[in-house]
Amino acid sequence: MPFIEAFRQFQFKAKRENFCNIHVSLVPQPSTTGEQKTKPTQNSVRELRGLGLSPDLIVCRCTTPMEKSVKEKISMFCHVEPEQVICVYDVCSLYRVPLLLEAEGVVGYFKERLNLQFEANSRRLLNKWKEMADRYDRTLEICSIALVGKYTKLSDSYASVIKALEHSALAINQKLEVKYIDSADLEPCRQLDEPVKYHEAWQNLCSANGVLVPGGFGFRGTEGKILAIAWARRQKKPFLGVCLGMQLAVVEFARNALNWPDANSTEFNPNTKYPVVIDMPEHNPGEMGGTMRLGKRRTILKEKNSVLST
């Protein structure tokens, strides 16, 4: 594997005092016996050494805390000290993982191994992190957000948006519940083809505390997003449009508040009578996405009394 060979060569260029190799390995625990198996870790470390890399830390992923005898066994057969075997077991939230690593001695190991000088306020920062993790575990009130998009079947498609929402919910002492809604399921044609999906989508939308329409490309599902945006505006529900979501909010307002039924983005209808979102040729390579603002662009406002001009 080329990237392993690159790491092997890099360790000599970086020198040992600047290079730390962390090997992550699964320690399975079959439900039939409940015994934590070390063979996969032993074999993977052996293979890694055969490729010219020796682990400084072996991070073992487990479902439950690792028994002392298991840690000692991995230490013995993988030729590392027991302190270099780190157990990362399943915890109640992602925010607990840094605290778990600190409790396992990872911070102290890095400080000694890489000769790191920590700032005096590092403990204070860790305490703040612990307070946040404790607050997350204690939070009971739910904040539900309807995420109306086209790629809702792919869990990682909106990962950055979901993480931002989680942090926002945590800041107001609430837990996030995301209602994933395929925007095409909100469109009238879906009511005829698959009425169950149509009614479920609208039920999820109507029961949410807020609506978020993320970015995307292509015409499919845009009318469903516009319907969701119109519903949020009329019901005075909190709404956030990101990238395409904000563009479609402009389209929705032009259609329903300004009575421009033909309003659209030129990305979807180049011949629209009211091009409220325009294509930017200097940014458009001929593919989807030519309406994205990727840099400075001079804008000329024809009306001096508009809200935007002031």
mmCIF file with all atom_site columns, C-alpha atoms in Angstrom, residues 47-183:
data_model
loop_
_atom_site.group_PDB
_atom_site.id
_atom_site.type_symbol
_atom_site.label_atom_id
_atom_site.label_alt_id
_atom_site.label_comp_id
_atom_site.label_asym_id
_atom_site.label_entity_id
_atom_site.label_seq_id
_atom_site.pdbx_PDB_ins_code
_atom_site.Cartn_x
_atom_site.Cartn_y
_atom_site.Cartn_z
_atom_site.occupancy
_atom_site.B_iso_or_equiv
_atom_site.pdbx_formal_charge
_atom_site.auth_seq_id
_atom_site.auth_comp_id
_atom_site.auth_asym_id
_atom_site.auth_atom_id
_atom_site.pdbx_PDB_model_num
ATOM 1   C CA . GLU A 1 47  ? 1.769   -7.129  9.362  1.00 0.00 ? 47  GLU A CA 1
ATOM 2   C CA . LEU A 1 48  ? 2.520   -3.497  10.128 1.00 0.00 ? 48  LEU A CA 1
ATOM 3   C CA . ARG A 1 49  ? 5.994   -4.355  11.398 1.00 0.00 ? 49  ARG A CA 1
ATOM 4   C CA . GLY A 1 50  ? 6.575   -6.409  8.272  1.00 0.00 ? 50  GLY A CA 1
ATOM 5   C CA . LEU A 1 51  ? 5.949   -3.234  6.272  1.00 0.00 ? 51  LEU A CA 1
ATOM 6   C CA . GLY A 1 52  ? 8.564   -1.300  8.248  1.00 0.00 ? 52  GLY A CA 1
ATOM 7   C CA . LEU A 1 53  ? 6.423   0.506   10.849 1.00 0.00 ? 53  LEU A CA 1
ATOM 8   C CA . SER A 1 54  ? 6.352   -0.120  14.586 1.00 0.00 ? 54  SER A CA 1
ATOM 9   C CA . PRO A 1 55  ? 3.445   1.280   16.628 1.00 0.00 ? 55  PRO A CA 1
ATOM 10  C CA . ASP A 1 56  ? 4.158   3.651   19.496 1.00 0.00 ? 56  ASP A CA 1
ATOM 11  C CA . LEU A 1 57  ? 0.576   3.348   20.732 1.00 0.00 ? 57  LEU A CA 1
ATOM 12  C CA . ILE A 1 58  ? -1.914  0.562   20.105 1.00 0.00 ? 58  ILE A CA 1
ATOM 13  C CA . VAL A 1 59  ? -5.442  1.914   20.394 1.00 0.00 ? 59  VAL A CA 1
ATOM 14  C CA . CYS A 1 60  ? -7.900  -0.934  20.902 1.00 0.00 ? 60  CYS A CA 1
ATOM 15  C CA . ARG A 1 61  ? -11.529 -0.385  19.989 1.00 0.00 ? 61  ARG A CA 1
ATOM 16  C CA . CYS A 1 62  ? -13.772 -2.399  22.309 1.00 0.00 ? 62  CYS A CA 1
ATOM 17  C CA . THR A 1 63  ? -17.416 -2.493  23.242 1.00 0.00 ? 63  THR A CA 1
ATOM 18  C CA . THR A 1 64  ? -16.566 -2.700  26.965 1.00 0.00 ? 64  THR A CA 1
ATOM 19  C CA . PRO A 1 65  ? -13.534 -1.673  29.069 1.00 0.00 ? 65  PRO A CA 1
ATOM 20  C CA . MET A 1 66  ? -10.568 -3.930  28.460 1.00 0.00 ? 66  MET A CA 1
ATOM 21  C CA . GLU A 1 67  ? -9.568  -6.383  31.139 1.00 0.00 ? 67  GLU A CA 1
ATOM 22  C CA . LYS A 1 68  ? -6.081  -6.009  32.600 1.00 0.00 ? 68  LYS A CA 1
ATOM 23  C CA . SER A 1 69  ? -5.083  -9.503  31.468 1.00 0.00 ? 69  SER A CA 1
ATOM 24  C CA . VAL A 1 70  ? -6.113  -8.707  27.880 1.00 0.00 ? 70  VAL A CA 1
ATOM 25  C CA . LYS A 1 71  ? -4.059  -5.501  27.873 1.00 0.00 ? 71  LYS A CA 1
ATOM 26  C CA . GLU A 1 72  ? -1.047  -7.383  29.231 1.00 0.00 ? 72  GLU A CA 1
ATOM 27  C CA . LYS A 1 73  ? -1.464  -10.062 26.575 1.00 0.00 ? 73  LYS A CA 1
ATOM 28  C CA . ILE A 1 74  ? -1.474  -7.491  23.770 1.00 0.00 ? 74  ILE A CA 1
ATOM 29  C CA . SER A 1 75  ? 1.535   -5.820  25.376 1.00 0.00 ? 75  SER A CA 1
ATOM 30  C CA . MET A 1 76  ? 3.464   -9.077  25.501 1.00 0.00 ? 76  MET A CA 1
ATOM 31  C CA . PHE A 1 77  ? 2.754   -10.337 21.989 1.00 0.00 ? 77  PHE A CA 1
ATOM 32  C CA . CYS A 1 78  ? 3.003   -6.915  20.303 1.00 0.00 ? 78  CYS A CA 1
ATOM 33  C CA . HIS A 1 79  ? 6.260   -5.936  22.043 1.00 0.00 ? 79  HIS A CA 1
ATOM 34  C CA . VAL A 1 80  ? 5.047   -2.711  23.673 1.00 0.00 ? 80  VAL A CA 1
ATOM 35  C CA . GLU A 1 81  ? 4.689   -1.585  27.276 1.00 0.00 ? 81  GLU A CA 1
ATOM 36  C CA . PRO A 1 82  ? 1.223   -2.009  28.887 1.00 0.00 ? 82  PRO A CA 1
ATOM 37  C CA . GLU A 1 83  ? 1.010   1.810   29.102 1.00 0.00 ? 83  GLU A CA 1
ATOM 38  C CA . GLN A 1 84  ? 1.221   1.886   25.301 1.00 0.00 ? 84  GLN A CA 1
ATOM 39  C CA . VAL A 1 85  ? -1.964  -0.189  24.953 1.00 0.00 ? 85  VAL A CA 1
ATOM 40  C CA . ILE A 1 86  ? -4.920  2.207   25.042 1.00 0.00 ? 86  ILE A CA 1
ATOM 41  C CA . CYS A 1 87  ? -8.483  0.975   25.409 1.00 0.00 ? 87  CYS A CA 1
ATOM 42  C CA . VAL A 1 88  ? -11.160 3.066   23.715 1.00 0.00 ? 88  VAL A CA 1
ATOM 43  C CA . TYR A 1 89  ? -14.464 1.441   24.567 1.00 0.00 ? 89  TYR A CA 1
ATOM 44  C CA . ASP A 1 90  ? -17.974 2.529   23.626 1.00 0.00 ? 90  ASP A CA 1
ATOM 45  C CA . VAL A 1 91  ? -19.125 5.607   25.532 1.00 0.00 ? 91  VAL A CA 1
ATOM 46  C CA . CYS A 1 92  ? -22.464 7.378   25.734 1.00 0.00 ? 92  CYS A CA 1
ATOM 47  C CA . SER A 1 93  ? -21.440 10.295  23.494 1.00 0.00 ? 93  SER A CA 1
ATOM 48  C CA . LEU A 1 94  ? -18.625 11.385  21.205 1.00 0.00 ? 94  LEU A CA 1
ATOM 49  C CA . TYR A 1 95  ? -17.744 14.153  23.645 1.00 0.00 ? 95  TYR A CA 1
ATOM 50  C CA . ARG A 1 96  ? -16.617 11.527  26.178 1.00 0.00 ? 96  ARG A CA 1
ATOM 51  C CA . VAL A 1 97  ? -13.835 10.188  23.916 1.00 0.00 ? 97  VAL A CA 1
ATOM 52  C CA . PRO A 1 98  ? -11.215 12.923  24.651 1.00 0.00 ? 98  PRO A CA 1
ATOM 53  C CA . LEU A 1 99  ? -11.865 12.465  28.376 1.00 0.00 ? 99  LEU A CA 1
ATOM 54  C CA . LEU A 1 100 ? -11.445 8.713   27.985 1.00 0.00 ? 100 LEU A CA 1
ATOM 55  C CA . LEU A 1 101 ? -8.144  9.156   26.137 1.00 0.00 ? 101 LEU A CA 1
ATOM 56  C CA . GLU A 1 102 ? -6.883  11.520  28.841 1.00 0.00 ? 102 GLU A CA 1
ATOM 57  C CA . ALA A 1 103 ? -7.843  9.014   31.543 1.00 0.00 ? 103 ALA A CA 1
ATOM 58  C CA . GLU A 1 104 ? -5.919  6.318   29.640 1.00 0.00 ? 104 GLU A CA 1
ATOM 59  C CA . GLY A 1 105 ? -2.762  8.433   29.848 1.00 0.00 ? 105 GLY A CA 1
ATOM 60  C CA . VAL A 1 106 ? -2.497  9.470   26.210 1.00 0.00 ? 106 VAL A CA 1
ATOM 61  C CA . VAL A 1 107 ? -1.787  13.122  27.036 1.00 0.00 ? 107 VAL A CA 1
ATOM 62  C CA . GLY A 1 108 ? 1.059   12.248  29.358 1.00 0.00 ? 108 GLY A CA 1
ATOM 63  C CA . TYR A 1 109 ? 2.530   9.826   26.834 1.00 0.00 ? 109 TYR A CA 1
ATOM 64  C CA . PHE A 1 110 ? 2.527   12.439  24.067 1.00 0.00 ? 110 PHE A CA 1
ATOM 65  C CA . LYS A 1 111 ? 4.066   15.020  26.385 1.00 0.00 ? 111 LYS A CA 1
ATOM 66  C CA . GLU A 1 112 ? 6.991   12.727  27.156 1.00 0.00 ? 112 GLU A CA 1
ATOM 67  C CA . ARG A 1 113 ? 7.340   10.987  23.806 1.00 0.00 ? 113 ARG A CA 1
ATOM 68  C CA . LEU A 1 114 ? 7.268   14.155  21.668 1.00 0.00 ? 114 LEU A CA 1
ATOM 69  C CA . ASN A 1 115 ? 8.688   16.506  24.300 1.00 0.00 ? 115 ASN A CA 1
ATOM 70  C CA . LEU A 1 116 ? 5.611   18.741  24.193 1.00 0.00 ? 116 LEU A CA 1
ATOM 71  C CA . GLN A 1 117 ? 5.239   21.850  26.336 1.00 0.00 ? 117 GLN A CA 1
ATOM 72  C CA . PHE A 1 118 ? 1.613   22.339  27.360 1.00 0.00 ? 118 PHE A CA 1
ATOM 73  C CA . GLU A 1 119 ? 0.151   25.705  28.232 1.00 0.00 ? 119 GLU A CA 1
ATOM 74  C CA . ALA A 1 120 ? -0.750  26.429  31.811 1.00 0.00 ? 120 ALA A CA 1
ATOM 75  C CA . ASN A 1 121 ? -4.464  26.608  31.003 1.00 0.00 ? 121 ASN A CA 1
ATOM 76  C CA . SER A 1 122 ? -4.661  23.123  29.408 1.00 0.00 ? 122 SER A CA 1
ATOM 77  C CA . ARG A 1 123 ? -6.292  21.687  32.539 1.00 0.00 ? 123 ARG A CA 1
ATOM 78  C CA . ARG A 1 124 ? -8.861  24.477  32.519 1.00 0.00 ? 124 ARG A CA 1
ATOM 79  C CA . LEU A 1 125 ? -9.703  23.707  28.894 1.00 0.00 ? 125 LEU A CA 1
ATOM 80  C CA . LEU A 1 126 ? -10.120 20.031  29.722 1.00 0.00 ? 126 LEU A CA 1
ATOM 81  C CA . ASN A 1 127 ? -12.433 20.917  32.600 1.00 0.00 ? 127 ASN A CA 1
ATOM 82  C CA . LYS A 1 128 ? -14.542 23.039  30.249 1.00 0.00 ? 128 LYS A CA 1
ATOM 83  C CA . TRP A 1 129 ? -14.739 20.091  27.870 1.00 0.00 ? 129 TRP A CA 1
ATOM 84  C CA . LYS A 1 130 ? -15.860 17.826  30.731 1.00 0.00 ? 130 LYS A CA 1
ATOM 85  C CA . GLU A 1 131 ? -18.560 20.323  31.665 1.00 0.00 ? 131 GLU A CA 1
ATOM 86  C CA . MET A 1 132 ? -19.803 20.258  28.068 1.00 0.00 ? 132 MET A CA 1
ATOM 87  C CA . ALA A 1 133 ? -19.853 16.438  28.012 1.00 0.00 ? 133 ALA A CA 1
ATOM 88  C CA . ASP A 1 134 ? -21.725 16.362  31.331 1.00 0.00 ? 134 ASP A CA 1
ATOM 89  C CA . ARG A 1 135 ? -24.235 18.898  30.035 1.00 0.00 ? 135 ARG A CA 1
ATOM 90  C CA . TYR A 1 136 ? -24.822 16.782  26.924 1.00 0.00 ? 136 TYR A CA 1
ATOM 91  C CA . ASP A 1 137 ? -25.522 13.698  29.048 1.00 0.00 ? 137 ASP A CA 1
ATOM 92  C CA . ARG A 1 138 ? -27.948 15.588  31.322 1.00 0.00 ? 138 ARG A CA 1
ATOM 93  C CA . THR A 1 139 ? -29.881 17.274  28.536 1.00 0.00 ? 139 THR A CA 1
ATOM 94  C CA . LEU A 1 140 ? -33.406 15.909  28.171 1.00 0.00 ? 140 LEU A CA 1
ATOM 95  C CA . GLU A 1 141 ? -35.278 18.488  26.080 1.00 0.00 ? 141 GLU A CA 1
ATOM 96  C CA . ILE A 1 142 ? -35.416 17.646  22.363 1.00 0.00 ? 142 ILE A CA 1
ATOM 97  C CA . CYS A 1 143 ? -35.060 20.113  19.486 1.00 0.00 ? 143 CYS A CA 1
ATOM 98  C CA . SER A 1 144 ? -36.240 18.583  16.203 1.00 0.00 ? 144 SER A CA 1
ATOM 99  C CA . ILE A 1 145 ? -34.999 19.980  12.885 1.00 0.00 ? 145 ILE A CA 1
ATOM 100 C CA . ALA A 1 146 ? -36.377 18.930  9.513  1.00 0.00 ? 146 ALA A CA 1
ATOM 101 C CA . LEU A 1 147 ? -33.496 18.574  7.070  1.00 0.00 ? 147 LEU A CA 1
ATOM 102 C CA . VAL A 1 148 ? -35.020 18.792  3.589  1.00 0.00 ? 148 VAL A CA 1
ATOM 103 C CA . GLY A 1 149 ? -32.551 17.577  0.976  1.00 0.00 ? 149 GLY A CA 1
ATOM 104 C CA . LYS A 1 150 ? -31.924 15.204  -1.909 1.00 0.00 ? 150 LYS A CA 1
ATOM 105 C CA . TYR A 1 151 ? -29.271 12.932  -0.397 1.00 0.00 ? 151 TYR A CA 1
ATOM 106 C CA . THR A 1 152 ? -30.976 11.992  2.872  1.00 0.00 ? 152 THR A CA 1
ATOM 107 C CA . LYS A 1 153 ? -30.351 8.265   2.326  1.00 0.00 ? 153 LYS A CA 1
ATOM 108 C CA . LEU A 1 154 ? -26.583 8.835   2.573  1.00 0.00 ? 154 LEU A CA 1
ATOM 109 C CA . SER A 1 155 ? -25.765 9.508   6.218  1.00 0.00 ? 155 SER A CA 1
ATOM 110 C CA . ASP A 1 156 ? -22.510 11.372  5.524  1.00 0.00 ? 156 ASP A CA 1
ATOM 111 C CA . SER A 1 157 ? -23.878 13.733  2.876  1.00 0.00 ? 157 SER A CA 1
ATOM 112 C CA . TYR A 1 158 ? -24.695 16.468  5.372  1.00 0.00 ? 158 TYR A CA 1
ATOM 113 C CA . ALA A 1 159 ? -22.157 15.536  8.090  1.00 0.00 ? 159 ALA A CA 1
ATOM 114 C CA . SER A 1 160 ? -20.834 19.078  8.601  1.00 0.00 ? 160 SER A CA 1
ATOM 115 C CA . VAL A 1 161 ? -24.366 20.501  8.785  1.00 0.00 ? 161 VAL A CA 1
ATOM 116 C CA . ILE A 1 162 ? -25.430 17.887  11.333 1.00 0.00 ? 162 ILE A CA 1
ATOM 117 C CA . LYS A 1 163 ? -22.378 18.519  13.517 1.00 0.00 ? 163 LYS A CA 1
ATOM 118 C CA . ALA A 1 164 ? -23.044 22.267  13.446 1.00 0.00 ? 164 ALA A CA 1
ATOM 119 C CA . LEU A 1 165 ? -26.656 21.637  14.486 1.00 0.00 ? 165 LEU A CA 1
ATOM 120 C CA . GLU A 1 166 ? -25.547 19.341  17.307 1.00 0.00 ? 166 GLU A CA 1
ATOM 121 C CA . HIS A 1 167 ? -23.240 22.001  18.718 1.00 0.00 ? 167 HIS A CA 1
ATOM 122 C CA . SER A 1 168 ? -25.958 24.637  18.373 1.00 0.00 ? 168 SER A CA 1
ATOM 123 C CA . ALA A 1 169 ? -28.471 22.455  20.209 1.00 0.00 ? 169 ALA A CA 1
ATOM 124 C CA . LEU A 1 170 ? -25.938 21.747  22.944 1.00 0.00 ? 170 LEU A CA 1
ATOM 125 C CA . ALA A 1 171 ? -25.345 25.489  23.379 1.00 0.00 ? 171 ALA A CA 1
ATOM 126 C CA . ILE A 1 172 ? -29.013 25.923  24.334 1.00 0.00 ? 172 ILE A CA 1
ATOM 127 C CA . ASN A 1 173 ? -29.100 22.761  26.491 1.00 0.00 ? 173 ASN A CA 1
ATOM 128 C CA . GLN A 1 174 ? -31.131 20.677  24.080 1.00 0.00 ? 174 GLN A CA 1
ATOM 129 C CA . LYS A 1 175 ? -30.553 17.430  22.221 1.00 0.00 ? 175 LYS A CA 1
ATOM 130 C CA . LEU A 1 176 ? -30.847 17.398  18.477 1.00 0.00 ? 176 LEU A CA 1
ATOM 131 C CA . GLU A 1 177 ? -33.325 15.239  16.619 1.00 0.00 ? 177 GLU A CA 1
ATOM 132 C CA . VAL A 1 178 ? -32.912 15.376  12.853 1.00 0.00 ? 178 VAL A CA 1
ATOM 133 C CA . LYS A 1 179 ? -35.889 14.489  10.689 1.00 0.00 ? 179 LYS A CA 1
ATOM 134 C CA . TYR A 1 180 ? -34.451 13.570  7.285  1.00 0.00 ? 180 TYR A CA 1
ATOM 135 C CA . ILE A 1 181 ? -36.914 14.427  4.531  1.00 0.00 ? 181 ILE A CA 1
ATOM 136 C CA . ASP A 1 182 ? -36.377 13.672  0.857  1.00 0.00 ? 182 ASP A CA 1
ATOM 137 C CA . SER A 1 183 ? -37.481 16.892  -0.823 1.00 0.00 ? 183 SER A CA 1
#
